[in-house]
Amino acid sequence: MFKAASILLSAALTASPAYAEEVYKSVDEHGVPTFSDTQTEGAKKITVEPVNVQPAPELAAPPTTNSAPKTEASHSYTKLHVISPEDQASLRDEHSILFRVALEPSLQKGHKIEFLDNGKPLQAAGESASMELLNFDRGTHQLSARVIDKQGKTIKTSNTITVYIFRTAAKPNPPKNGG
């Protein structure tokens, strides 16, 4: 129990500004300490020293190499990101969902975008940065996309988002008695 209280106190101190705060400690009938910024009956004021906050050191950028001009096989996209639907979205009774990605630079000749649900392609790869999901199955879906070259080799993979699809299920009316 003391360890949990220490963790809570540490979290409170870390989240507070770098100046001293008034903190009060009370202990319940089971010996569990509680820390608060509000004084309650029986609570004792404790002194919390200012937190020493230092900025993180800047990291040196890795050296860049200009060895050879980029070819289709070594082409580098700087961004492939799922922008619709939102991560952790709960979609209820949506019959049409727009699955869209942002890609920078734009899709190069010979490359295609493949949309994935739980790691499996939703349709044949194409040149569009969006697709419409119609009457998508209910449940949890991990959506992502990837850019592939002519040989089907993955060049860039997007972030993966999670969406939850809910569908209303209508229960049939029970049969009438005697009828």
Short mmCIF file of C-alpha atoms in Angstrom, two decimals:
data_model
loop_
_atom_site.label_atom_id
_atom_site.label_comp_id
_atom_site.label_asym_id
_atom_site.label_seq_id
_atom_site.Cartn_x
_atom_site.Cartn_y
_atom_site.Cartn_z
CA MET A 1 0.00 0.00 0.00
CA PHE A 2 2.81 2.41 0.83
CA LYS A 3 4.37 1.81 -2.59
CA ALA A 4 1.10 2.76 -4.34
CA ALA A 5 0.86 5.92 -2.25
CA SER A 6 4.45 6.79 -3.11
CA ILE A 7 3.72 6.33 -6.80
CA LEU A 8 0.65 8.57 -6.53
CA LEU A 9 2.65 11.22 -4.70
CA SER A 10 5.43 11.02 -7.29
CA ALA A 11 2.91 11.38 -10.11
CA ALA A 12 1.33 14.39 -8.40
CA LEU A 13 4.70 16.00 -7.95
CA THR A 14 5.81 15.31 -11.51
CA ALA A 15 2.62 16.82 -12.93
CA SER A 16 2.87 19.95 -10.77
CA PRO A 17 4.75 23.12 -11.71
CA ALA A 18 8.31 23.65 -10.51
CA TYR A 19 7.33 25.52 -7.34
CA ALA A 20 6.33 24.30 -3.87
CA GLU A 21 2.70 23.25 -3.40
CA GLU A 22 0.60 22.67 -0.33
CA VAL A 23 -0.10 18.96 -0.03
CA TYR A 24 -2.09 17.25 2.70
CA LYS A 25 -1.79 13.63 3.79
CA SER A 26 -4.49 11.67 5.57
CA VAL A 27 -4.59 7.99 6.52
CA ASP A 28 -7.88 6.04 6.58
CA GLU A 29 -8.91 3.37 9.12
CA HIS A 30 -7.16 0.69 7.01
CA GLY A 31 -3.86 2.57 7.03
CA VAL A 32 -4.13 3.67 3.39
CA PRO A 33 -2.59 7.12 2.88
CA THR A 34 -4.31 9.70 0.66
CA PHE A 35 -2.64 12.83 -0.71
CA SER A 36 -4.62 15.92 -1.69
CA ASP A 37 -4.26 19.64 -2.36
CA THR A 38 -7.35 20.22 -0.20
CA GLN A 39 -7.13 20.09 3.58
CA THR A 40 -9.61 17.70 5.16
CA GLU A 41 -10.31 16.87 8.80
CA GLY A 42 -7.37 15.00 10.28
CA ALA A 43 -5.09 15.67 7.29
CA LYS A 44 -1.54 16.82 7.98
CA LYS A 45 0.24 19.34 5.81
CA ILE A 46 3.47 18.03 4.30
CA THR A 47 6.18 20.08 2.69
CA VAL A 48 6.91 19.33 -0.93
CA GLU A 49 10.10 20.78 -2.27
CA PRO A 50 10.19 22.29 -5.76
CA VAL A 51 10.77 19.84 -8.56
CA ASN A 52 13.98 20.34 -10.50
CA VAL A 53 12.92 20.48 -14.14
CA GLN A 54 15.56 20.36 -16.84
CA PRO A 55 14.94 20.53 -20.58
CA ALA A 56 15.79 17.37 -22.50
CA PRO A 57 19.09 17.57 -24.35
CA GLU A 58 18.82 18.02 -28.09
CA LEU A 59 19.79 14.99 -30.11
CA ALA A 60 22.08 15.38 -33.05
CA ALA A 61 20.47 14.59 -36.39
CA PRO A 62 21.86 11.48 -38.08
CA PRO A 63 24.17 12.23 -40.98
CA THR A 64 22.57 12.16 -44.40
CA THR A 65 24.09 10.33 -47.30
CA ASN A 66 23.84 11.40 -50.90
CA SER A 67 25.16 8.17 -52.31
CA ALA A 68 22.95 7.63 -55.35
CA PRO A 69 19.91 9.18 -56.93
CA LYS A 70 16.64 7.63 -55.83
CA THR A 71 15.21 5.03 -58.12
CA GLU A 72 11.76 3.48 -58.03
CA ALA A 73 13.04 0.66 -55.83
CA SER A 74 14.66 3.02 -53.34
CA HIS A 75 11.99 5.77 -53.50
CA SER A 76 11.13 7.14 -50.08
CA TYR A 77 7.74 8.50 -49.18
CA THR A 78 7.89 10.91 -46.25
CA LYS A 79 4.31 10.41 -45.11
CA LEU A 80 1.65 7.71 -45.28
CA HIS A 81 -0.91 8.26 -42.57
CA VAL A 82 -4.51 7.10 -42.03
CA ILE A 83 -6.63 10.25 -41.68
CA SER A 84 -10.13 8.77 -41.77
CA PRO A 85 -11.75 7.23 -39.81
CA GLU A 86 -10.28 8.45 -36.52
CA ASP A 87 -8.31 6.10 -34.31
CA GLN A 88 -10.43 4.50 -31.55
CA ALA A 89 -13.67 5.61 -33.26
CA SER A 90 -16.88 3.80 -32.29
CA LEU A 91 -19.11 3.74 -35.35
CA ARG A 92 -22.74 2.79 -34.83
CA ASP A 93 -24.97 1.72 -37.70
CA GLU A 94 -22.74 3.44 -40.28
CA HIS A 95 -23.42 1.86 -43.67
CA SER A 96 -20.69 3.80 -45.47
CA ILE A 97 -17.27 4.62 -43.96
CA LEU A 98 -14.59 6.59 -45.81
CA PHE A 99 -11.14 5.02 -45.33
CA ARG A 100 -8.61 7.67 -46.41
CA VAL A 101 -4.85 8.17 -46.19
CA ALA A 102 -2.51 11.12 -46.67
CA LEU A 103 0.56 10.39 -48.80
CA GLU A 104 3.58 12.64 -49.42
CA PRO A 105 4.93 12.99 -52.00
CA SER A 106 2.08 11.89 -54.26
CA LEU A 107 1.90 8.34 -55.55
CA GLN A 108 4.70 7.60 -58.02
CA LYS A 109 4.24 5.86 -61.36
CA GLY A 110 4.05 2.11 -60.97
CA HIS A 111 3.19 2.31 -57.25
CA LYS A 112 -0.19 1.44 -55.75
CA ILE A 113 -1.95 1.87 -52.42
CA GLU A 114 -3.32 -1.20 -50.68
CA PHE A 115 -5.85 -0.83 -47.85
CA LEU A 116 -5.69 -3.43 -45.08
CA ASP A 117 -8.10 -4.66 -42.39
CA ASN A 118 -6.45 -6.75 -39.68
CA GLY A 119 -3.43 -7.12 -41.99
CA LYS A 120 -5.43 -8.47 -44.95
CA PRO A 121 -6.10 -6.53 -48.17
CA LEU A 122 -9.64 -5.17 -48.48
CA GLN A 123 -9.50 -5.01 -52.29
CA ALA A 124 -6.97 -4.99 -55.10
CA ALA A 125 -4.34 -2.26 -54.71
CA GLY A 126 -5.05 0.90 -56.68
CA GLU A 127 -4.07 4.51 -57.21
CA SER A 128 -6.73 6.15 -55.03
CA ALA A 129 -5.86 7.44 -51.56
CA SER A 130 -9.34 6.55 -50.30
CA MET A 131 -11.90 3.81 -50.42
CA GLU A 132 -15.46 3.45 -49.25
CA LEU A 133 -16.23 0.67 -46.82
CA LEU A 134 -19.85 -0.41 -47.35
CA ASN A 135 -21.77 -2.32 -44.64
CA PHE A 136 -18.52 -3.14 -42.87
CA ASP A 137 -18.80 -6.11 -40.48
CA ARG A 138 -19.33 -5.31 -36.84
CA GLY A 139 -16.45 -5.83 -34.45
CA THR A 140 -12.96 -4.45 -33.89
CA HIS A 141 -10.92 -3.59 -36.97
CA GLN A 142 -7.22 -2.70 -37.27
CA LEU A 143 -6.99 -0.50 -40.37
CA SER A 144 -3.79 0.45 -42.19
CA ALA A 145 -2.47 1.01 -45.70
CA ARG A 146 0.73 0.48 -47.59
CA VAL A 147 2.36 1.59 -50.81
CA ILE A 148 3.57 -1.25 -53.00
CA ASP A 149 5.71 -1.28 -56.16
CA LYS A 150 5.15 -3.15 -59.44
CA GLN A 151 6.51 -6.37 -57.93
CA GLY A 152 4.20 -6.11 -54.89
CA LYS A 153 7.05 -5.16 -52.56
CA THR A 154 6.02 -2.90 -49.67
CA ILE A 155 7.67 0.53 -49.90
CA LYS A 156 5.90 2.38 -47.08
CA THR A 157 3.44 1.31 -44.38
CA SER A 158 1.00 3.64 -42.59
CA ASN A 159 0.09 3.85 -38.96
CA THR A 160 -2.53 1.36 -37.77
CA ILE A 161 -5.76 2.63 -36.29
CA THR A 162 -8.46 0.76 -34.41
CA VAL A 163 -12.16 1.26 -35.09
CA TYR A 164 -15.12 -0.40 -33.42
CA ILE A 165 -18.16 -1.13 -35.58
CA PHE A 166 -21.52 -1.58 -33.84
CA ARG A 167 -24.70 -2.72 -35.60
CA THR A 168 -28.17 -2.76 -34.14
CA ALA A 169 -29.61 -6.25 -34.16
CA ALA A 170 -33.38 -6.51 -34.34
CA LYS A 171 -34.87 -9.40 -32.42
CA PRO A 172 -37.84 -11.07 -34.06
CA ASN A 173 -41.17 -10.85 -32.26
CA PRO A 174 -42.01 -13.95 -30.26
CA PRO A 175 -44.73 -16.15 -31.79
CA LYS A 176 -48.27 -15.47 -30.61
CA ASN A 177 -49.86 -18.15 -28.44
CA GLY A 178 -52.52 -20.23 -30.07
CA GLY A 179 -52.30 -18.48 -33.34
#
